[in-house]
Amino acid sequence: LVLLSLGFAAQQAREAIYPQLERPISMSQAPPASLREEVRQVRSVTKEMVGKSMKSAPMLDSDTRVKPPAKPPLAQIDASAKIQTGPGLPEWQWHRAELQWNGPVAADQQIELYLIGPGVNRILKFSMIVLLFVLIWRFLDLRRSGGRWNLKAQLLLVGLCLVAGNVGAAAFPPPALLKQLEQRLTEPQNPPPRASIAHLHAAFTADRYTARVAVQAVEDTAIPLPVDNHLGVPLRVSVDGAVANDRLFANKRGQLWLIVPKGIHRVVVESYLPPVDQLQIPLPLAPHRVTFAAEGWKVEGVDEEGRPGTQLSLVRVKASQAASSNELTPSVLPPFVRVTRELALGIQWEVATRVSRESPLGVPISLKIPTLPGESVITEGVTVKDGQVLASLGANQRQFTWRSRLSPTSALTLTAPHTRDWVETWRIQVGPTWHASLGGIPPIHHQDGSGGWAPVWHPWPGEQVTLKISRPVGVDGTTLTIDSAQLTVRPGKRVSDAQLAIVLRSSQGDTQPVRLPDGAQLQSVKVDGKTQPIRQEGLMVSLPVTPGKHHYLLDWRSDQGMTSVWQTPAIDLGRESVNARLQVQVPTDRWILWTSGPRLGPAVLFWGMLIVLVAVALVLARMGPELPLGAPGWLLLGVGLSQTNVYALALVAVWFFALRYRGALSPGSNRERLWLNALQVGLVVLLLLVVGALLDAVQNGLLGAPQMQISGNGSYGHSLSWYQDRLESAYAQGEILSAPLWVYRLLMMAWALWLAFSVLGWIRWGWDRFARNGLWQKTELRRKAPQKPAASARQIESDSKPKPEPDAPGSGPAS
């Protein structure tokens, strides 16, 4: 009962004084899925508007995209538009309750939740502790039943209950530090490649391709072969001269792989080349160096130093002399291209157009591509005549691009021309200042890779898309949101250094005033990691704000040092904010006694453990009223030993109760004397352990640091952390009650003197119990054989008389 009750009482006392310790890791965690979805919906407009919309619009994929040069951040945002940045959301969570019903629920049905506040919860927890100890007080009235078993039971009970007295001790290192160490230890490392290709020599003839590969493998593994998947299985594959076609296998994409043993090997692959004009040889495992010999082919994809790309491109330059007359020779395809138009409707409307070759290389292409209504080409070197752009592609040129400006209009129509020379792809991106209604053929895609709205069309000749474009009126709201702030303070004896980090989002250019505390002298200001020449005007600092998300860092020094009752600096952020964090690095020459501030903050667990020590002292005093320590003595002893190891209190208590048990023994039989001698030896050994524990407590108390067991919200030692989810304008303040370290030293010296004087009385009391009925009892280890008792004189006289002979058979009595 005591073992479980003391641990329960210690936990309830901690939660009553410090509610934030109910869940040690309760903040800075990822919100639940539903909250993340809600956050995504709330910030979706802001993210697109403030983030990506101020950069160049994201381009299409490699098949249908134009990649124009980046535009300045203000090109997509109207400086006069007031676009809301949305609310700031706290980054913490606590209890989450799920309500379920087994049956239908009406639409107008209501539920009521009854919540208990921290004040009522504190009263309930202390009431539970009081009632529990009242129960233990009645159960531990062991004096009413005498006997030795009562004393033995008390010895065991004392050891059990005091072992549980250390439940309130704070664990070190804190969970945040353990999490950081775990991340470092479990960080995945990139494994080295198991095989590599040092050199590839590719030989091409009219109908054959031979690849000689130098492979280096650190273990038995498989390597992808540099062959085209569409060519089928190679004619012959050999490893170090031995045929190895049986080691080939293909994956799901048809890529051929070869199993090679550990070591350095020469792999030769021979494949058949079809009668085509172009061919691609992929290099899935890029060689360090590539050489080639081509007969009738032009090879691309290798630079002058032999470094390859991702593939080798082959273009036949002349017909093969070895081809037979009955082989089919492919004819030259007519020129055919794809025209990709991407419209970006921002503050300035722009069109990026790309003409990409779809037919094989080797033939020059010259086409006249019509422009859109109101389109003005701004790319230099592009010829425009009669509303048409002359797009010229050389024999080996794959694409031709240009950029244009488009006049804003309320309606825009795109029409695919009737031609056999190209097909068109349209993509439209609308900035946050415009709204577009679509008509005509439906788009084949509605969103880009990042989830933004960007419809795409692949029209057939003659098909149209109509856009009705309007400019919506903005709704008044906040255009600047502070997402988080962290104040770090390092107080000293006479001055204090402070650093304020702010993260904010804005959709307009503005200034954000920040008020510093009295006596603050600004040292530096950094915006996005770069130092800015910003000066302090009185106590105000005006931070320049541009559209987007930015990080600000302010450093200042004040003439206020650490005092006994010290508060963090009073600063004002100038507007509402969320996720305000406060970090204080207390000097190591201060003794932290108490902290206060926001709910989620540090806790001095020593006071919760002190409540348990008071209960333990009362229990021990009730169990042993004849001991030389009363309840105040047990409490002083426990408080002093708690600065080193509270388990030492259990050791001292066991020693006292064992001496009391020794004084109650009265040896009688040999077995009882043996037990008393063994107890004497145990008491001597226990005394040595007690003396060592007390000396260690005195040494640590006079020379060590106070152990106040600080925990909560990642706090430990002299590092204190607070968290406030929402702020009006003024920053949250924390308060620290502390004393110089020499005060702790004086108190521990007084405790050591009390201990020294008390030990003298304990020794007299203990010697009286230890020496009662003798220090050592004479015992017999072996039992002697029992001796016959001495014969009496009458028995000797009787034994000396002659005994009568028995009568002869048949004789009668003597006459």
mmCIF file of C-alpha atoms in Angstrom, residues 77-343:
data_model
loop_
_atom_site.group_PDB
_atom_site.id
_atom_site.type_symbol
_atom_site.label_atom_id
_atom_site.label_comp_id
_atom_site.label_asym_id
_atom_site.label_seq_id
_atom_site.Cartn_x
_atom_site.Cartn_y
_atom_site.Cartn_z
ATOM 1 C CA ILE A 77 1.530 40.973 -57.044
ATOM 2 C CA ASP A 78 -0.296 44.237 -57.256
ATOM 3 C CA ALA A 79 1.294 46.655 -54.827
ATOM 4 C CA SER A 80 -2.093 48.274 -54.141
ATOM 5 C CA ALA A 81 -3.968 45.001 -53.532
ATOM 6 C CA LYS A 82 -4.689 44.056 -49.937
ATOM 7 C CA ILE A 83 -4.451 40.286 -49.849
ATOM 8 C CA GLN A 84 -5.033 38.555 -46.538
ATOM 9 C CA THR A 85 -2.238 36.466 -45.102
ATOM 10 C CA GLY A 86 -4.542 34.393 -42.890
ATOM 11 C CA PRO A 87 -4.372 33.724 -39.163
ATOM 12 C CA GLY A 88 -1.409 32.354 -37.276
ATOM 13 C CA LEU A 89 -1.958 28.851 -35.885
ATOM 14 C CA PRO A 90 -0.437 27.544 -32.636
ATOM 15 C CA GLU A 91 2.006 24.643 -32.963
ATOM 16 C CA TRP A 92 1.023 22.570 -29.936
ATOM 17 C CA GLN A 93 -1.560 20.035 -28.842
ATOM 18 C CA TRP A 94 -2.835 18.527 -25.609
ATOM 19 C CA HIS A 95 -5.666 16.080 -24.974
ATOM 20 C CA ARG A 96 -7.787 15.076 -27.920
ATOM 21 C CA ALA A 97 -11.213 13.523 -27.302
ATOM 22 C CA GLU A 98 -13.131 11.551 -29.902
ATOM 23 C CA LEU A 99 -16.928 11.403 -29.557
ATOM 24 C CA GLN A 100 -18.842 8.544 -31.165
ATOM 25 C CA TRP A 101 -22.500 7.616 -31.258
ATOM 26 C CA ASN A 102 -23.966 4.170 -31.804
ATOM 27 C CA GLY A 103 -26.932 5.199 -33.866
ATOM 28 C CA PRO A 104 -28.365 8.071 -35.898
ATOM 29 C CA VAL A 105 -27.762 11.671 -34.839
ATOM 30 C CA ALA A 106 -30.178 14.484 -35.578
ATOM 31 C CA ALA A 107 -28.941 17.630 -37.265
ATOM 32 C CA ASP A 108 -30.094 19.846 -34.385
ATOM 33 C CA GLN A 109 -28.790 17.584 -31.633
ATOM 34 C CA GLN A 110 -26.437 19.292 -29.169
ATOM 35 C CA ILE A 111 -23.829 18.046 -26.747
ATOM 36 C CA GLU A 112 -22.496 19.654 -23.578
ATOM 37 C CA LEU A 113 -18.942 19.312 -22.293
ATOM 38 C CA TYR A 114 -18.156 19.916 -18.612
ATOM 39 C CA LEU A 115 -14.520 20.920 -18.183
ATOM 40 C CA ILE A 116 -12.583 21.304 -14.933
ATOM 41 C CA GLY A 117 -10.145 24.184 -14.755
ATOM 42 C CA PRO A 118 -6.619 24.002 -13.294
ATOM 43 C CA GLY A 119 -7.710 25.539 -9.975
ATOM 44 C CA VAL A 120 -10.432 22.967 -9.250
ATOM 45 C CA ASN A 121 -8.166 20.213 -10.526
ATOM 46 C CA ARG A 122 -5.470 21.330 -8.071
ATOM 47 C CA ILE A 123 -7.913 21.118 -5.145
ATOM 48 C CA LEU A 124 -9.024 17.642 -6.183
ATOM 49 C CA LYS A 125 -5.478 16.325 -6.470
ATOM 50 C CA PHE A 126 -4.437 17.640 -3.052
ATOM 51 C CA SER A 127 -7.632 16.215 -1.549
ATOM 52 C CA MET A 128 -6.741 12.799 -2.946
ATOM 53 C CA ILE A 129 -3.286 13.021 -1.369
ATOM 54 C CA VAL A 130 -4.669 14.012 2.039
ATOM 55 C CA LEU A 131 -7.297 11.263 2.092
ATOM 56 C CA LEU A 132 -4.777 8.686 0.974
ATOM 57 C CA PHE A 133 -2.346 9.516 3.771
ATOM 58 C CA VAL A 134 -5.162 9.505 6.316
ATOM 59 C CA LEU A 135 -5.805 5.918 5.232
ATOM 60 C CA ILE A 136 -2.106 5.027 5.485
ATOM 61 C CA TRP A 137 -1.899 6.723 8.905
ATOM 62 C CA ARG A 138 -4.568 4.401 10.252
ATOM 63 C CA PHE A 139 -3.094 1.293 8.655
ATOM 64 C CA LEU A 140 0.417 1.971 9.984
ATOM 65 C CA ASP A 141 -0.516 2.034 13.665
ATOM 66 C CA LEU A 142 1.808 -0.897 14.293
ATOM 67 C CA ARG A 143 2.497 -0.052 17.948
ATOM 68 C CA ARG A 144 -0.750 -1.622 19.072
ATOM 69 C CA SER A 145 0.486 -5.129 18.267
ATOM 70 C CA GLY A 146 3.685 -6.130 20.015
ATOM 71 C CA GLY A 147 6.100 -8.874 19.157
ATOM 72 C CA ARG A 148 9.224 -9.340 17.121
ATOM 73 C CA TRP A 149 7.350 -9.912 13.902
ATOM 74 C CA ASN A 150 5.991 -6.353 14.249
ATOM 75 C CA LEU A 151 9.559 -4.985 14.303
ATOM 76 C CA LYS A 152 10.657 -7.077 11.338
ATOM 77 C CA ALA A 153 7.614 -5.940 9.371
ATOM 78 C CA GLN A 154 8.451 -2.325 10.161
ATOM 79 C CA LEU A 155 12.009 -2.777 8.880
ATOM 80 C CA LEU A 156 10.723 -4.137 5.583
ATOM 81 C CA LEU A 157 8.028 -1.470 5.353
ATOM 82 C CA VAL A 158 10.502 1.359 5.965
ATOM 83 C CA GLY A 159 12.762 0.111 3.190
ATOM 84 C CA LEU A 160 9.898 -0.207 0.709
ATOM 85 C CA CYS A 161 8.247 3.136 1.379
ATOM 86 C CA LEU A 162 11.469 5.138 1.292
ATOM 87 C CA VAL A 163 12.629 3.521 -1.933
ATOM 88 C CA ALA A 164 9.483 4.964 -3.515
ATOM 89 C CA GLY A 165 10.280 8.425 -2.139
ATOM 90 C CA ASN A 166 12.429 9.320 -5.125
ATOM 91 C CA VAL A 167 9.539 9.219 -7.568
ATOM 92 C CA GLY A 168 9.467 13.022 -7.795
ATOM 93 C CA ALA A 169 13.072 13.284 -8.967
ATOM 94 C CA ALA A 170 13.494 14.737 -12.435
ATOM 95 C CA ALA A 171 15.112 12.635 -15.101
ATOM 96 C CA PHE A 172 18.224 13.820 -16.859
ATOM 97 C CA PRO A 173 18.917 14.245 -19.693
ATOM 98 C CA PRO A 174 15.629 15.893 -20.726
ATOM 99 C CA PRO A 175 13.467 14.379 -23.490
ATOM 100 C CA ALA A 176 14.461 17.102 -25.975
ATOM 101 C CA LEU A 177 18.154 16.263 -25.580
ATOM 102 C CA LEU A 178 17.468 12.536 -25.853
ATOM 103 C CA LYS A 179 15.470 13.153 -29.032
ATOM 104 C CA GLN A 180 18.359 15.129 -30.536
ATOM 105 C CA LEU A 181 20.846 12.392 -29.680
ATOM 106 C CA GLU A 182 18.533 9.756 -31.147
ATOM 107 C CA GLN A 183 18.256 11.682 -34.404
ATOM 108 C CA ARG A 184 22.049 11.902 -34.659
ATOM 109 C CA LEU A 185 22.519 8.206 -33.985
ATOM 110 C CA THR A 186 19.748 7.015 -36.284
ATOM 111 C CA GLU A 187 20.484 9.377 -39.150
ATOM 112 C CA PRO A 188 20.681 7.234 -42.295
ATOM 113 C CA GLN A 189 23.963 7.148 -44.085
ATOM 114 C CA ASN A 190 24.254 6.887 -47.852
ATOM 115 C CA PRO A 191 25.702 3.425 -48.532
ATOM 116 C CA PRO A 192 28.571 3.262 -51.013
ATOM 117 C CA PRO A 193 27.773 1.744 -54.432
ATOM 118 C CA ARG A 194 28.324 -1.989 -54.628
ATOM 119 C CA ALA A 195 29.550 -1.852 -58.236
ATOM 120 C CA SER A 196 30.815 0.724 -60.718
ATOM 121 C CA ILE A 197 31.861 0.893 -64.368
ATOM 122 C CA ALA A 198 35.331 2.312 -64.758
ATOM 123 C CA HIS A 199 35.416 2.342 -68.569
ATOM 124 C CA LEU A 200 33.052 1.665 -71.461
ATOM 125 C CA HIS A 201 34.203 1.227 -75.041
ATOM 126 C CA ALA A 202 31.302 1.197 -77.509
ATOM 127 C CA ALA A 203 31.870 -0.015 -81.097
ATOM 128 C CA PHE A 204 29.153 0.568 -83.714
ATOM 129 C CA THR A 205 28.954 -0.872 -87.212
ATOM 130 C CA ALA A 206 26.111 -0.906 -89.702
ATOM 131 C CA ASP A 207 24.179 -3.609 -87.858
ATOM 132 C CA ARG A 208 26.195 -4.452 -84.739
ATOM 133 C CA TYR A 209 26.813 -2.823 -81.348
ATOM 134 C CA THR A 210 29.595 -4.136 -79.112
ATOM 135 C CA ALA A 211 30.108 -2.786 -75.582
ATOM 136 C CA ARG A 212 33.264 -3.643 -73.657
ATOM 137 C CA VAL A 213 32.749 -2.785 -69.988
ATOM 138 C CA ALA A 214 35.314 -2.738 -67.152
ATOM 139 C CA VAL A 215 33.351 -3.557 -63.986
ATOM 140 C CA GLN A 216 34.528 -3.222 -60.375
ATOM 141 C CA ALA A 217 32.323 -4.945 -57.775
ATOM 142 C CA VAL A 218 32.930 -4.946 -54.005
ATOM 143 C CA GLU A 219 30.609 -7.956 -53.592
ATOM 144 C CA ASP A 220 28.447 -10.303 -55.632
ATOM 145 C CA THR A 221 25.833 -8.061 -57.215
ATOM 146 C CA ALA A 222 23.985 -7.168 -60.419
ATOM 147 C CA ILE A 223 24.619 -4.282 -62.824
ATOM 148 C CA PRO A 224 22.359 -2.793 -65.524
ATOM 149 C CA LEU A 225 23.718 -3.264 -69.040
ATOM 150 C CA PRO A 226 24.163 -0.327 -71.441
ATOM 151 C CA VAL A 227 21.726 -1.665 -74.075
ATOM 152 C CA ASP A 228 18.410 -0.433 -75.409
ATOM 153 C CA ASN A 229 15.431 -2.276 -73.923
ATOM 154 C CA HIS A 230 13.696 -2.342 -77.334
ATOM 155 C CA LEU A 231 16.552 -4.220 -79.035
ATOM 156 C CA GLY A 232 15.700 -7.453 -77.235
ATOM 157 C CA VAL A 233 18.127 -9.868 -75.598
ATOM 158 C CA PRO A 234 21.762 -9.336 -76.686
ATOM 159 C CA LEU A 235 23.274 -11.846 -79.085
ATOM 160 C CA ARG A 236 26.096 -12.670 -76.696
ATOM 161 C CA VAL A 237 27.208 -11.600 -73.208
ATOM 162 C CA SER A 238 30.501 -12.750 -71.739
ATOM 163 C CA VAL A 239 32.294 -12.151 -68.426
ATOM 164 C CA ASP A 240 36.082 -12.523 -68.590
ATOM 165 C CA GLY A 241 35.721 -14.473 -71.855
ATOM 166 C CA ALA A 242 33.096 -16.936 -70.567
ATOM 167 C CA VAL A 243 29.568 -16.834 -71.987
ATOM 168 C CA ALA A 244 27.182 -15.438 -69.334
ATOM 169 C CA ASN A 245 23.795 -15.238 -71.082
ATOM 170 C CA ASP A 246 22.365 -17.417 -68.304
ATOM 171 C CA ARG A 247 23.122 -14.625 -65.782
ATOM 172 C CA LEU A 248 20.815 -12.129 -67.501
ATOM 173 C CA PHE A 249 17.457 -11.038 -66.144
ATOM 174 C CA ALA A 250 15.063 -8.167 -66.829
ATOM 175 C CA ASN A 251 13.175 -5.980 -64.354
ATOM 176 C CA LYS A 252 9.582 -4.767 -64.702
ATOM 177 C CA ARG A 253 10.607 -1.957 -67.072
ATOM 178 C CA GLY A 254 12.475 -4.346 -69.349
ATOM 179 C CA GLN A 255 15.953 -3.166 -68.305
ATOM 180 C CA LEU A 256 18.523 -5.974 -68.673
ATOM 181 C CA TRP A 257 20.722 -6.761 -65.674
ATOM 182 C CA LEU A 258 23.779 -9.003 -65.386
ATOM 183 C CA ILE A 259 24.950 -10.806 -62.246
ATOM 184 C CA VAL A 260 28.702 -10.326 -61.692
ATOM 185 C CA PRO A 261 30.864 -11.781 -58.903
ATOM 186 C CA LYS A 262 33.064 -9.791 -56.571
ATOM 187 C CA GLY A 263 36.220 -8.349 -58.133
ATOM 188 C CA ILE A 264 37.352 -6.696 -61.387
ATOM 189 C CA HIS A 265 35.887 -8.145 -64.605
ATOM 190 C CA ARG A 266 35.682 -7.533 -68.340
ATOM 191 C CA VAL A 267 32.141 -7.731 -69.686
ATOM 192 C CA VAL A 268 31.455 -7.835 -73.426
ATOM 193 C CA VAL A 269 27.931 -7.285 -74.788
ATOM 194 C CA GLU A 270 27.092 -7.822 -78.471
ATOM 195 C CA SER A 271 23.718 -6.633 -79.822
ATOM 196 C CA TYR A 272 22.008 -6.298 -83.163
ATOM 197 C CA LEU A 273 21.233 -2.799 -84.537
ATOM 198 C CA PRO A 274 18.035 -2.410 -86.582
ATOM 199 C CA PRO A 275 18.033 -0.446 -89.871
ATOM 200 C CA VAL A 276 16.912 2.867 -88.408
ATOM 201 C CA ASP A 277 18.311 6.381 -88.708
ATOM 202 C CA GLN A 278 18.298 7.173 -84.942
ATOM 203 C CA LEU A 279 18.912 5.147 -81.812
ATOM 204 C CA GLN A 280 19.376 5.799 -78.110
ATOM 205 C CA ILE A 281 21.713 3.713 -75.924
ATOM 206 C CA PRO A 282 20.856 4.309 -72.232
ATOM 207 C CA LEU A 283 23.542 4.360 -69.530
ATOM 208 C CA PRO A 284 21.669 3.475 -66.302
ATOM 209 C CA LEU A 285 24.976 2.961 -64.448
ATOM 210 C CA ALA A 286 27.079 5.883 -65.685
ATOM 211 C CA PRO A 287 30.695 4.902 -66.545
ATOM 212 C CA HIS A 288 33.560 7.071 -65.374
ATOM 213 C CA ARG A 289 34.922 7.242 -68.925
ATOM 214 C CA VAL A 290 33.508 6.380 -72.358
ATOM 215 C CA THR A 291 35.277 5.841 -75.661
ATOM 216 C CA PHE A 292 33.650 4.766 -78.910
ATOM 217 C CA ALA A 293 34.366 3.729 -82.505
ATOM 218 C CA ALA A 294 31.497 4.377 -84.936
ATOM 219 C CA GLU A 295 31.288 3.262 -88.564
ATOM 220 C CA GLY A 296 28.415 4.936 -90.357
ATOM 221 C CA TRP A 297 27.043 6.555 -87.164
ATOM 222 C CA LYS A 298 27.346 9.907 -85.459
ATOM 223 C CA VAL A 299 27.583 9.543 -81.662
ATOM 224 C CA GLU A 300 26.431 12.253 -79.222
ATOM 225 C CA GLY A 301 26.294 12.317 -75.430
ATOM 226 C CA VAL A 302 30.042 12.247 -74.590
ATOM 227 C CA ASP A 303 32.136 15.337 -73.935
ATOM 228 C CA GLU A 304 35.730 15.883 -75.067
ATOM 229 C CA GLU A 305 37.142 14.305 -71.879
ATOM 230 C CA GLY A 306 35.053 11.136 -72.216
ATOM 231 C CA ARG A 307 32.475 11.974 -69.542
ATOM 232 C CA PRO A 308 29.080 10.601 -70.592
ATOM 233 C CA GLY A 309 25.563 11.807 -69.995
ATOM 234 C CA THR A 310 22.563 9.643 -69.258
ATOM 235 C CA GLN A 311 22.527 8.081 -72.757
ATOM 236 C CA LEU A 312 24.331 7.866 -76.094
ATOM 237 C CA SER A 313 22.504 9.226 -79.150
ATOM 238 C CA LEU A 314 23.220 7.562 -82.516
ATOM 239 C CA VAL A 315 22.397 9.153 -85.880
ATOM 240 C CA ARG A 316 23.107 7.215 -89.071
ATOM 241 C CA VAL A 317 25.148 9.350 -91.459
ATOM 242 C CA LYS A 318 25.275 7.019 -94.473
ATOM 243 C CA ALA A 319 23.725 3.808 -95.675
ATOM 244 C CA SER A 320 25.481 0.602 -94.671
ATOM 245 C CA GLN A 321 27.469 -1.071 -97.466
ATOM 246 C CA ALA A 322 26.859 -4.453 -95.942
ATOM 247 C CA ALA A 323 23.081 -4.200 -96.149
ATOM 248 C CA SER A 324 21.511 -6.513 -98.658
ATOM 249 C CA SER A 325 19.405 -5.195 -101.480
ATOM 250 C CA ASN A 326 16.191 -6.712 -100.164
ATOM 251 C CA GLU A 327 16.364 -4.889 -96.755
ATOM 252 C CA LEU A 328 13.738 -2.218 -96.090
ATOM 253 C CA THR A 329 15.189 1.278 -95.736
ATOM 254 C CA PRO A 330 13.032 3.740 -93.753
ATOM 255 C CA SER A 331 12.076 6.901 -95.599
ATOM 256 C CA VAL A 332 12.571 10.406 -94.195
ATOM 257 C CA LEU A 333 9.559 11.606 -92.173
ATOM 258 C CA PRO A 334 8.104 15.034 -92.972
ATOM 259 C CA PRO A 335 8.834 17.841 -90.494
ATOM 260 C CA PHE A 336 6.446 17.843 -87.524
ATOM 261 C CA VAL A 337 6.583 19.914 -84.320
ATOM 262 C CA ARG A 338 4.628 20.628 -81.144
ATOM 263 C CA VAL A 339 3.747 24.228 -80.251
ATOM 264 C CA THR A 340 3.378 24.766 -76.509
ATOM 265 C CA ARG A 341 1.871 28.046 -75.333
ATOM 266 C CA GLU A 342 1.860 28.932 -71.632
ATOM 267 C CA LEU A 343 -0.121 31.978 -70.547
#
